[in-house]
Coordinates of C-alpha atoms and ligand atoms in Angstrom, one line a residue:
M279 CA -44.1 -62.4 117.6
T280 CA -42.2 -64.8 119.9
V281 CA -42.0 -68.1 118.7
G282 CA -44.3 -69.3 121.6
S283 CA -47.1 -67.0 120.2
L284 CA -46.5 -67.7 116.7
L285 CA -46.6 -71.4 117.7
A286 CA -50.3 -71.1 119.3
A287 CA -51.4 -68.7 116.3
D288 CA -50.2 -71.3 113.7
L289 CA -52.5 -74.0 115.8
V290 CA -55.7 -71.4 116.0
I291 CA -55.0 -71.2 112.2
A292 CA -54.8 -74.5 111.2
V293 CA -57.8 -75.0 113.5
L294 CA -60.3 -72.4 111.3
E295 CA -58.8 -73.5 108.6
V296 CA -59.9 -76.9 108.7
A297 CA -63.5 -75.7 110.1
G298 CA -63.4 -73.4 107.1
W299 CA -63.1 -76.2 104.2
L300 CA -65.1 -78.9 105.9
G301 CA -67.9 -76.6 106.6
G302 CA -67.8 -75.3 103.2
G303 CA -68.0 -78.8 101.6
A304 CA -71.0 -79.4 103.9
A305 CA -72.3 -76.1 103.5
S306 CA -72.4 -77.0 99.2
A307 CA -73.9 -80.5 100.0
A308 CA -77.1 -78.7 101.5
R309 CA -77.1 -76.4 98.4
H310 CA -76.5 -73.2 100.6
R311 CA -74.5 -71.6 97.7
R312 CA -73.1 -68.1 99.5
L313 CA -72.7 -70.1 103.1
A314 CA -70.3 -72.7 101.1
L315 CA -68.6 -70.1 98.8
G316 CA -68.4 -67.8 102.0
L317 CA -66.7 -70.5 104.0
A318 CA -64.5 -71.4 101.1
A319 CA -63.0 -68.2 100.8
F320 CA -62.4 -68.1 104.3
A321 CA -60.3 -71.6 104.1
L322 CA -58.6 -70.0 101.2
L323 CA -57.3 -67.2 103.7
A324 CA -56.7 -69.1 106.3
T325 CA -54.6 -71.6 104.0
F326 CA -52.5 -68.5 102.9
A327 CA -52.0 -67.4 106.5
R328 CA -50.6 -70.3 107.4
A329 CA -47.9 -70.4 104.6
I330 CA -47.3 -67.4 106.3
T331 CA -46.9 -68.7 110.1
I332 CA -45.4 -72.0 108.8
T333 CA -42.6 -70.3 106.6
A334 CA -41.8 -68.0 110.0
L335 CA -41.8 -71.4 112.1
A336 CA -39.0 -72.8 110.1
R337 CA -36.8 -69.6 110.2
A338 CA -37.2 -69.6 113.5
G339 CA -35.8 -73.9 113.6
W340 CA -36.8 -76.5 111.6
W341 CA -37.7 -78.5 115.1
F342 CA -40.8 -76.0 115.0
A343 CA -42.1 -76.3 111.5
A344 CA -40.2 -79.9 109.8
E345 CA -43.7 -81.9 109.6
K346 CA -45.9 -78.8 109.0
V347 CA -43.5 -78.2 105.8
L348 CA -43.0 -81.7 105.1
I349 CA -46.6 -83.1 105.5
A350 CA -49.1 -79.9 105.8
A351 CA -47.5 -77.6 103.4
P352 CA -48.0 -80.5 100.7
L353 CA -51.5 -81.3 101.5
S354 CA -52.7 -77.5 101.7
L355 CA -51.4 -77.4 98.5
A356 CA -53.3 -80.2 97.3
A357 CA -56.3 -78.8 98.9
V358 CA -55.9 -75.4 97.1
V359 CA -55.0 -77.2 93.7
V360 CA -57.9 -79.4 94.0
A361 CA -60.8 -77.1 95.7
G362 CA -59.5 -73.3 93.8
P363 CA -60.0 -74.2 90.6
R364 CA -63.9 -75.8 91.3
L365 CA -65.3 -72.5 93.2
L366 CA -63.5 -70.1 90.7
R367 CA -65.7 -71.7 88.2
G368 CA -68.6 -71.9 90.2
D369 CA -68.4 -68.7 91.5
C370 CA -67.9 -67.2 87.4
S371 CA -70.9 -69.4 86.6
R372 CA -73.0 -67.6 88.9
S373 CA -71.8 -64.1 87.5
R374 CA -72.4 -65.1 84.3
R375 CA -75.6 -66.3 84.5
G376 CA -76.8 -63.5 86.7
V377 CA -79.2 -64.3 89.6
R378 CA -82.7 -64.7 87.5
R379 CA -84.7 -67.7 89.7
A380 CA -84.3 -70.6 87.4
E381 CA -81.1 -69.8 86.8
L382 CA -80.2 -69.7 90.8
E383 CA -81.8 -73.0 90.7
W384 CA -79.6 -74.2 88.4
S385 CA -76.2 -72.8 90.6
R386 CA -77.8 -74.4 93.5
A387 CA -77.6 -77.7 91.7
D388 CA -74.0 -77.1 90.8
I389 CA -72.9 -75.8 94.2
R390 CA -73.1 -79.6 95.4
S391 CA -70.7 -80.3 92.8
V392 CA -68.2 -78.9 95.0
A393 CA -68.9 -80.5 97.7
V394 CA -66.6 -82.9 97.5
P395 CA -63.2 -80.9 96.5
L396 CA -64.3 -78.6 99.6
L397 CA -64.3 -81.7 102.3
F398 CA -61.1 -83.1 100.2
A399 CA -59.5 -80.0 101.3
G400 CA -60.8 -80.5 104.6
Y401 CA -59.5 -83.6 105.2
A402 CA -56.5 -82.6 103.6
E403 CA -55.9 -80.3 106.3
S404 CA -57.4 -82.3 109.3
G405 CA -54.8 -84.6 108.4
A406 CA -52.2 -82.4 108.3
L407 CA -53.0 -80.9 111.9
L408 CA -53.4 -84.6 113.8
V409 CA -50.0 -85.2 112.4
T410 CA -49.2 -82.1 114.5
V411 CA -51.1 -82.7 117.6
L412 CA -50.6 -86.5 117.5
H413 CA -47.2 -86.8 116.4
G414 CA -45.1 -83.9 115.9
Y415 CA -41.3 -83.6 115.8
P416 CA -39.5 -85.4 113.5
A417 CA -41.5 -85.6 110.7
S418 CA -42.0 -89.5 109.9
A419 CA -42.7 -91.1 106.1
G420 CA -45.0 -93.2 108.3
A421 CA -47.3 -90.4 109.5
G422 CA -47.1 -89.0 106.4
L423 CA -48.3 -91.9 105.1
L424 CA -51.1 -92.4 107.8
A425 CA -52.3 -89.0 106.9
V426 CA -52.5 -89.4 103.4
A427 CA -54.4 -93.1 103.9
G428 CA -57.0 -91.2 106.0
V429 CA -57.4 -88.4 103.6
V430 CA -58.0 -90.7 100.6
A431 CA -60.6 -92.7 102.5
A432 CA -62.6 -90.0 103.9
T433 CA -62.5 -88.5 100.3
A434 CA -64.0 -91.9 99.0
V435 CA -66.3 -92.3 101.4
S436 CA -68.1 -88.6 100.9
W437 CA -67.6 -89.2 96.8
R438 CA -69.8 -92.1 97.2
V439 CA -72.1 -90.9 99.8
L440 CA -73.1 -87.5 98.0
G441 CA -74.0 -90.0 94.9
A442 CA -71.7 -87.9 92.8
R443 CA -69.9 -91.2 92.3
P444 CA -66.2 -91.5 91.0
S445 CA -65.8 -93.9 88.3
R446 CA -65.1 -97.9 88.9
V447 CA -61.4 -96.9 88.2
V448 CA -60.8 -94.1 90.0
F449 CA -62.6 -95.6 93.1
R450 CA -60.5 -98.8 93.0
A451 CA -57.2 -96.4 93.0
A452 CA -58.1 -94.6 95.8
V453 CA -59.0 -98.1 97.8
V454 CA -55.5 -99.1 97.0
V455 CA -53.8 -95.9 97.5
A456 CA -55.6 -95.4 100.8
V457 CA -54.3 -99.4 102.1
A458 CA -51.0 -99.0 100.6
A459 CA -50.4 -95.8 102.7
L460 CA -52.0 -97.5 105.6
V461 CA -49.8 -100.4 105.5
T462 CA -46.6 -98.7 105.1
G463 CA -47.6 -95.7 107.4
T464 CA -48.3 -98.6 110.2
G465 CA -45.4 -100.2 109.4
L466 CA -42.9 -96.8 109.7
A467 CA -44.6 -95.4 112.4
A468 CA -44.5 -98.6 114.9
A469 CA -41.0 -99.3 113.8
P470 CA -39.2 -99.3 117.4
G471 CA -37.0 -96.5 118.2
A472 CA -36.0 -99.1 120.3
A473 CA -34.4 -97.6 123.3
P474 CA -31.3 -99.4 124.8
A475 CA -32.6 -101.0 128.3
V476 CA -31.7 -98.8 131.1
P477 CA -30.1 -101.1 133.7
H478 CA -31.9 -101.3 137.3
D479 CA -31.3 -101.6 141.0
H480 CA -27.5 -100.6 141.3
Q481 CA -25.9 -102.0 144.6
P482 CA -25.7 -99.3 146.9
G483 CA -22.2 -98.0 146.5
D484 CA -20.2 -96.8 149.2
A485 CA -19.4 -93.5 149.7
R486 CA -15.8 -93.9 151.6
T487 CA -16.5 -91.8 154.2
A488 CA -14.6 -93.0 156.8
G489 CA -13.3 -90.6 159.7
E490 CA -15.4 -87.3 158.5
A491 CA -17.3 -85.6 161.1
T492 CA -20.6 -87.3 160.3
R493 CA -24.7 -85.4 160.6
R494 CA -27.0 -88.1 161.1
F495 CA -30.4 -87.8 160.1
T496 CA -33.8 -90.1 160.0
L497 CA -36.6 -89.4 158.0
T498 CA -39.9 -91.4 158.2
A499 CA -42.3 -91.3 155.5
G500 CA -46.3 -91.6 156.4
T501 CA -49.7 -90.5 155.6
T502 CA -50.8 -87.9 157.8
T503 CA -52.8 -84.5 158.3
V504 CA -51.5 -81.2 158.5
R505 CA -52.8 -78.0 159.9
V506 CA -52.5 -75.3 156.7
S507 CA -54.0 -71.8 156.8
G508 CA -56.3 -72.7 159.4
R509 CA -57.3 -75.9 157.8
D510 CA -56.7 -79.6 158.1
V511 CA -55.3 -81.3 155.0
A512 CA -54.1 -84.9 154.1
A513 CA -50.6 -85.2 153.7
W514 CA -47.7 -87.5 152.6
A515 CA -44.7 -86.2 155.2
F516 CA -41.3 -87.0 156.6
N517 CA -41.6 -87.0 160.3
G518 CA -45.0 -85.9 160.3
Q519 CA -44.2 -82.4 158.7
V520 CA -44.5 -80.9 155.2
P521 CA -42.1 -79.5 154.7
G522 CA -39.8 -82.5 155.9
P523 CA -37.4 -81.4 158.6
E524 CA -34.3 -79.1 157.5
L525 CA -31.1 -81.1 156.9
T526 CA -28.3 -78.8 157.1
A527 CA -24.4 -79.3 157.2
T528 CA -21.0 -77.7 156.9
V529 CA -19.0 -78.3 153.9
G530 CA -16.6 -81.4 154.3
D531 CA -19.3 -83.1 156.6
V532 CA -20.8 -86.0 155.4
L533 CA -24.7 -86.5 155.4
E534 CA -26.0 -90.1 156.9
V535 CA -29.8 -90.1 156.2
T536 CA -31.9 -93.2 157.1
L537 CA -35.1 -93.3 155.2
R538 CA -37.9 -95.3 156.4
N539 CA -41.1 -95.9 155.0
R540 CA -44.0 -96.4 157.5
D541 CA -46.8 -96.6 155.6
I542 CA -46.3 -95.2 151.8
A543 CA -47.9 -97.8 150.0
R544 CA -46.3 -97.0 146.4
G545 CA -43.1 -96.4 148.0
V546 CA -40.7 -93.8 148.9
T547 CA -36.8 -92.7 148.4
L548 CA -34.6 -89.3 149.1
H549 CA -33.3 -87.4 145.8
W550 CA -30.9 -84.7 146.4
H551 CA -32.3 -82.1 143.9
G552 CA -29.2 -80.4 142.6
Y553 CA -26.7 -81.8 144.9
D554 CA -24.0 -84.0 142.7
V555 CA -24.1 -87.1 144.8
P556 CA -22.3 -90.3 143.7
N557 CA -25.1 -92.0 141.4
S558 CA -26.0 -94.8 144.1
Q559 CA -27.0 -91.9 146.5
D560 CA -29.2 -90.2 143.8
G561 CA -32.6 -91.7 144.8
V562 CA -34.5 -92.7 141.8
P563 CA -36.4 -96.2 141.7
G564 CA -35.8 -98.5 138.9
V565 CA -32.3 -96.9 138.1
T566 CA -30.5 -96.2 140.9
Q567 CA -32.1 -98.3 143.8
S568 CA -35.4 -99.7 144.3
A569 CA -38.4 -97.8 146.2
V570 CA -38.4 -98.3 150.1
L571 CA -41.3 -100.1 150.4
P572 CA -43.6 -99.9 153.8
G573 CA -41.6 -101.4 156.7
Q574 CA -38.0 -101.0 154.8
E575 CA -35.4 -98.8 155.6
F576 CA -32.6 -97.3 153.3
V577 CA -29.5 -95.2 154.1
Y578 CA -28.2 -92.7 152.2
R579 CA -24.4 -91.7 152.7
F580 CA -22.4 -88.8 150.7
R581 CA -19.9 -86.4 151.5
A582 CA -21.7 -82.1 151.4
D583 CA -18.6 -80.8 149.5
Q584 CA -21.0 -78.4 147.5
A585 CA -22.2 -75.5 149.6
G586 CA -25.5 -73.6 148.6
T587 CA -29.4 -74.3 148.4
Y588 CA -30.5 -77.9 147.9
W589 CA -34.0 -79.6 148.5
Y590 CA -34.7 -83.4 148.7
H591 CA -37.6 -85.0 147.5
T592 CA -39.0 -88.7 147.0
H593 CA -38.3 -90.0 143.5
A594 CA -41.1 -92.8 143.9
V595 CA -44.5 -91.7 142.1
S596 CA -42.7 -88.5 142.4
D597 CA -45.9 -86.2 141.0
V598 CA -47.9 -87.3 143.5
G599 CA -45.4 -87.9 146.8
V600 CA -43.8 -84.5 146.0
R601 CA -47.0 -82.8 145.5
M602 CA -48.7 -84.4 148.5
G603 CA -45.8 -83.3 150.9
L604 CA -42.4 -85.7 150.7
Y605 CA -40.2 -83.0 150.2
G606 CA -37.6 -80.8 152.6
V607 CA -35.0 -78.1 152.4
L608 CA -31.1 -79.2 152.6
V609 CA -28.8 -76.7 153.0
V610 CA -24.9 -76.7 153.3
R611 CA -23.1 -73.9 154.8
P612 CA -19.6 -72.9 154.0
A613 CA -18.8 -71.9 157.8
P614 CA -21.1 -71.0 160.8
V615 CA -23.8 -68.8 159.6
T616 CA -23.5 -64.9 160.4
G617 CA -26.4 -62.7 160.6
V618 CA -29.9 -63.8 159.6
D619 CA -29.8 -67.1 157.0
I620 CA -34.0 -68.2 156.5
T621 CA -35.1 -70.8 154.1
V622 CA -38.1 -69.6 152.3
P623 CA -39.3 -73.4 150.6
V624 CA -42.5 -72.7 148.6
H625 CA -45.0 -75.3 147.8
T626 CA -48.7 -75.9 147.7
L627 CA -50.4 -78.2 149.3
S628 CA -53.9 -79.5 148.7
G629 CA -54.2 -75.9 147.0
R630 CA -52.9 -74.0 150.1
P631 CA -49.7 -71.8 149.5
L632 CA -46.7 -72.5 151.9
P633 CA -44.9 -71.8 154.0
T634 CA -47.2 -69.5 156.3
P635 CA -46.4 -66.3 156.6
R636 CA -43.5 -65.2 159.3
T637 CA -42.8 -61.8 160.6
E638 CA -39.2 -61.0 162.6
P639 CA -37.4 -57.9 162.8
V640 CA -34.1 -57.4 162.1
G641 CA -31.9 -54.9 163.5
A642 CA -30.7 -52.4 161.1
G643 CA -27.4 -53.5 159.4
V644 CA -27.5 -57.0 159.5
P645 CA -26.7 -59.4 156.4
V646 CA -29.3 -61.6 155.5
R647 CA -29.9 -64.1 153.2
L648 CA -33.1 -65.7 151.8
R649 CA -32.6 -69.0 150.4
L650 CA -35.8 -69.2 148.1
I651 CA -37.1 -72.9 147.0
N652 CA -39.6 -73.9 144.5
T653 CA -40.6 -77.2 145.6
D654 CA -44.1 -76.8 143.0
S655 CA -44.0 -78.2 140.0
T656 CA -44.8 -74.5 138.1
T657 CA -43.1 -71.2 138.1
H658 CA -43.2 -68.8 140.9
R659 CA -42.8 -64.9 140.9
Y660 CA -40.8 -63.5 144.0
A661 CA -40.5 -60.0 144.8
L662 CA -38.4 -59.0 147.8
A663 CA -39.8 -55.2 148.8
G664 CA -38.1 -52.5 151.0
T665 CA -34.6 -52.9 150.2
R666 CA -31.9 -53.2 147.3
F667 CA -30.5 -56.8 147.3
R668 CA -28.2 -59.0 145.2
V669 CA -28.9 -62.3 143.4
A670 CA -25.5 -64.5 145.4
A671 CA -26.5 -67.4 144.0
I672 CA -28.6 -69.6 141.9
D673 CA -29.2 -73.8 142.0
G674 CA -26.6 -73.6 145.2
S675 CA -23.7 -72.0 142.8
D676 CA -22.5 -68.8 143.7
L677 CA -22.9 -65.9 140.7
N678 CA -20.0 -63.8 139.7
G679 CA -20.0 -60.2 140.4
P680 CA -24.0 -59.6 141.2
T681 CA -24.9 -56.0 140.9
P682 CA -27.3 -54.5 143.4
L683 CA -30.8 -54.7 142.3
V684 CA -34.5 -52.6 143.3
D685 CA -37.9 -53.5 142.7
T686 CA -36.6 -56.3 140.4
A687 CA -38.8 -59.8 140.6
V688 CA -37.4 -62.7 140.1
L689 CA -39.1 -66.1 138.6
I690 CA -38.0 -69.3 140.1
P691 CA -38.4 -72.6 137.6
A692 CA -40.3 -75.9 139.5
G693 CA -37.1 -77.5 141.3
G694 CA -34.8 -74.2 141.1
R695 CA -33.3 -71.7 143.8
Y696 CA -32.3 -68.2 144.2
D697 CA -30.3 -67.2 147.3
L698 CA -31.3 -63.0 147.9
V699 CA -28.6 -60.9 149.9
F700 CA -29.2 -57.7 151.6
T701 CA -28.1 -55.9 154.4
A702 CA -31.0 -55.2 156.3
P703 CA -32.0 -51.5 156.5
A704 CA -34.0 -49.3 159.1
T705 CA -37.2 -49.8 157.5
P706 CA -38.9 -53.0 156.8
V707 CA -38.5 -55.3 153.8
A708 CA -40.9 -58.1 152.5
L709 CA -40.5 -61.0 150.4
F710 CA -43.8 -61.7 147.8
V711 CA -44.6 -64.7 146.3
D712 CA -47.0 -64.4 143.6
G713 CA -48.1 -61.1 145.4
R714 CA -48.9 -62.7 149.0
A715 CA -46.1 -61.6 151.6
V716 CA -44.2 -65.0 152.6
Y717 CA -41.6 -63.1 154.8
S718 CA -41.4 -59.7 156.2
T719 CA -39.4 -57.6 158.7
G720 CA -42.6 -55.6 159.7
A721 CA -45.3 -53.9 158.2
V722 CA -44.6 -53.3 154.1
S723 CA -47.3 -52.4 151.5
A724 CA -45.7 -52.5 147.7
A725 CA -47.2 -53.2 144.5
T726 CA -44.9 -55.1 142.9
G727 CA -47.2 -56.9 139.8
A728 CA -45.7 -54.4 137.9
W729 CA -41.8 -54.6 138.4
P730 CA -39.7 -55.8 135.3
V731 CA -38.4 -59.7 135.7
L732 CA -34.6 -60.2 136.1
D733 CA -33.1 -62.0 133.5
P734 CA -30.1 -64.3 134.9
L735 CA -28.8 -64.6 131.5
T736 CA -27.5 -61.2 131.6
Y737 CA -26.9 -60.8 135.3
G738 CA -23.3 -60.4 137.2
V739 CA -20.0 -60.6 135.4
A740 CA -18.8 -62.9 133.0
S741 CA -16.2 -65.0 132.5
P742 CA -14.8 -67.4 129.8
V743 CA -16.6 -70.6 129.3
P744 CA -14.1 -73.1 130.7
W745 CA -14.1 -75.3 127.7
S746 CA -12.8 -75.0 124.1
R747 CA -14.0 -78.5 122.8
F748 CA -17.3 -80.2 122.9
D749 CA -17.1 -83.9 122.5
R750 CA -20.7 -84.9 122.3
E751 CA -24.0 -82.9 121.3
F752 CA -27.7 -83.8 121.9
T753 CA -31.1 -82.1 120.6
L754 CA -33.8 -82.5 122.3
V755 CA -36.9 -81.6 121.1
L756 CA -39.9 -81.3 123.9
D757 CA -43.5 -81.6 122.8
R758 CA -46.8 -84.0 123.1
G759 CA -47.8 -86.9 121.2
L760 CA -49.5 -90.0 121.1
D761 CA -47.7 -92.8 122.4
L762 CA -49.3 -96.3 121.6
H763 CA -46.7 -98.6 123.1
G764 CA -47.7 -99.2 126.5
L765 CA -50.8 -101.1 127.6
F766 CA -53.1 -98.3 127.4
P767 CA -52.6 -95.3 124.7
R768 CA -51.7 -92.2 126.1
Y769 CA -51.4 -88.3 125.0
A770 CA -47.4 -88.3 126.2
H771 CA -45.3 -85.3 127.1
T772 CA -42.1 -86.5 124.5
V773 CA -38.8 -86.1 123.7
N774 CA -37.9 -86.4 119.9
G775 CA -40.9 -88.1 119.7
A776 CA -40.7 -90.6 122.1
A777 CA -42.2 -90.7 125.7
D778 CA -40.7 -92.8 128.5
P779 CA -39.3 -95.6 128.8
D780 CA -38.9 -95.4 124.8
I781 CA -36.8 -92.3 124.7
P782 CA -33.4 -93.3 123.5
P783 CA -31.0 -92.2 126.4
Q784 CA -28.0 -89.7 126.2
V785 CA -24.9 -91.9 125.9
V786 CA -21.6 -90.2 126.9
R787 CA -17.8 -91.4 127.7
L788 CA -16.2 -90.0 131.3
D789 CA -14.8 -86.5 130.8
D790 CA -16.6 -85.8 127.7
I791 CA -17.7 -82.2 127.2
V792 CA -21.6 -82.8 126.2
T793 CA -23.5 -79.3 124.7
F794 CA -27.4 -80.1 124.2
T795 CA -29.8 -78.2 122.9
I796 CA -33.5 -77.8 124.2
V797 CA -36.2 -77.0 121.9
N798 CA -40.0 -76.4 123.3
R799 CA -42.2 -76.9 120.3
S800 CA -45.1 -77.5 122.8
L801 CA -47.8 -75.0 123.7
V802 CA -46.6 -75.4 128.0
V803 CA -43.5 -74.5 129.9
H804 CA -41.0 -77.5 130.9
P805 CA -38.7 -76.9 133.4
W806 CA -35.7 -79.0 132.9
H807 CA -33.7 -81.0 135.5
L808 CA -30.5 -82.8 134.9
H809 CA -29.7 -85.3 137.7
G810 CA -26.2 -85.4 138.8
H811 CA -24.6 -82.4 136.8
H812 CA -24.7 -78.9 136.7
V813 CA -25.2 -77.7 132.9
L814 CA -23.6 -74.0 131.8
V815 CA -25.7 -72.2 130.0
L816 CA -24.5 -70.9 126.6
S817 CA -27.5 -69.2 124.6
R818 CA -30.9 -68.8 124.5
N819 CA -32.8 -68.6 121.6
G820 CA -29.3 -67.6 119.9
E821 CA -28.1 -64.7 122.2
P822 CA -25.5 -65.9 123.7
A823 CA -25.2 -66.1 128.2
T824 CA -23.6 -62.4 128.3
G825 CA -23.8 -62.4 132.3
S826 CA -21.8 -64.1 135.3
P827 CA -21.7 -68.3 134.2
L828 CA -25.2 -69.4 135.1
W829 CA -24.8 -73.5 136.5
L830 CA -27.9 -74.8 136.8
D831 CA -29.9 -77.4 137.4
S832 CA -33.6 -76.4 136.8
F833 CA -34.6 -74.1 133.8
D834 CA -37.5 -73.1 132.5
V835 CA -37.9 -74.0 128.6
R836 CA -40.7 -71.7 127.5
P837 CA -43.0 -72.6 124.7
G838 CA -40.9 -71.7 121.3
D839 CA -37.4 -71.4 123.4
V840 CA -33.9 -73.0 122.1
W841 CA -31.5 -73.2 125.1
E842 CA -28.3 -74.3 124.4
V843 CA -26.1 -75.6 127.8
A844 CA -23.0 -78.1 128.2
F845 CA -22.0 -79.7 131.2
L846 CA -19.0 -81.8 131.7
A847 CA -19.3 -85.5 131.9
D848 CA -17.8 -86.1 135.4
N849 CA -19.9 -88.3 137.5
P850 CA -20.5 -91.7 136.3
G851 CA -23.6 -93.8 136.3
M852 CA -27.5 -93.6 135.2
W853 CA -29.2 -90.0 135.6
A854 CA -32.5 -89.1 134.8
N855 CA -32.7 -86.0 132.7
H856 CA -36.3 -84.9 132.8
C857 CA -38.7 -82.4 133.2
H858 CA -39.6 -80.6 136.5
N859 CA -43.2 -80.4 136.0
L860 CA -43.6 -84.0 137.5
A861 CA -47.1 -84.8 135.9
H862 CA -45.1 -84.2 132.5
A863 CA -42.1 -86.4 133.8
D864 CA -44.7 -88.7 134.7
A865 CA -46.6 -88.6 131.3
G866 CA -43.2 -89.5 129.3
M867 CA -41.1 -86.4 129.4
T868 CA -38.1 -88.5 131.2
L869 CA -34.8 -89.9 130.0
H870 CA -31.5 -91.2 130.8
L871 CA -28.1 -90.1 130.9
M872 CA -25.6 -92.7 130.7
Y873 CA -21.7 -93.3 130.3
S874 CA -20.2 -95.9 128.2
Ligands
LIG238 CU1 -36.3 -82.8 142.0 CU2 -35.6 -85.7 139.2 O1 -36.0 -84.4 140.4
LIG239 CU1 -42.9 -80.1 131.1

């Protein structure tokens, strides 16, 4: 069982457990003896099952189980200790007394006396579940105390309502415990994880580019209507087209791109996804520049010194902006093209897939490079049918010793790029994205759905890690949680229990070699993306990467995954480090890397 499915199973069992205890409590309050006993027995079983899932999760990594071990387990134990003996006694009294009618009446009354213990167990498990769902990692005394306060208060209320009143002393004690736990818990939970302020609005730096060949482009952002598979859809576009114009350069050129905003009210910027530009050119509003508002312009200038497949997109209200169409391709080639060299940026516009399929015959023996780009917020599956091929590059970096593949699919994370190369055979070839042909050299029918998927961590030839020391280490635990720091409460996507802008930045020094571990304890995929640097993958789920060195800027951290990556801090500035499911990024999953 993968850790991801273990996380899901644990959650389901916890819900069943809560339902069992609360249902048992309600049934006994209503004097449904059998139902009450049945539900309670079920809840007891679920509680033991959960002991197993929690243990397994703790063994997979403390991040997955911290609050479950520290808060849920003690509460479960209390639940079993309080409800268990009462149940056993209730059950024995029944077998001793038999089922004669008068005695059945008695035991019906009797069953009501276990209602409060069963409800207590239900509240305890609900409290623990809420801590997991609303608070998550790291476990905090504040959250634990709030859960205890809730459990005590709910139990006291049930006790009163059900008539079997606690003595004054007990009731008062309960109130005192609940209030004390509430006050301390709130205090502790509200204690600021105060993030040092992120300096904003840098002056645009100069990229020192005098005297080099300059490639000039102008991109004008505006609202428009574009035609996709026979239908007009509303879009936000650069120069009226989705994707925007393809920007190309040869290594060594200087790119000068003038961005103009015609009428995108919420502003627009250009971020060069995967291109490690100087910080002032990175296009993150509020961090490296201000958003370009309607009528304004901004000129980006940087040297194209990395060859490879990249893309650009707005970083202002990026979730909406990119989805609506403010993106395009950036390709930097080492030399003039020989053979066929095609970009395939995949996108979903208003629910319709782009690009529209194209078919172009290619002569046998011609070298072909397909540059696949995923500009959506979720993973896509690509399958190249009809030829042997190699994955020449991922995220713009060439792989070392890529071997030929056949009938193998690749999964590209949100923001990621794969370059597939092959020599055109005499027979047709087709590229499928999620089962839909988007590019072909002739008619191909192929069922690619059952193909194995390439694992880039074991593909190609290894070479030694270029560093022998690590100067700094970070851990990012991805989860969901309640964020009460803003104007309105929100169920945020969190990093280490906090949401943007309250996630403390990662602070490094120039030339540090930095490792960071990314742990996904949520139930959804988080495609991770660091600006300004490429990270080298060291391991995934404890298994070291054994293939070609993988220098990525976008990688899928699946539920239960633990990735260990490293990078050289060689590009000073303030950099976004975020989930590239842009809805998640906007819902809190963004932090910053800064140089001290
Ligand atoms: Cu492609 Cu910060 O984004
Ligand atoms: Cu995410």
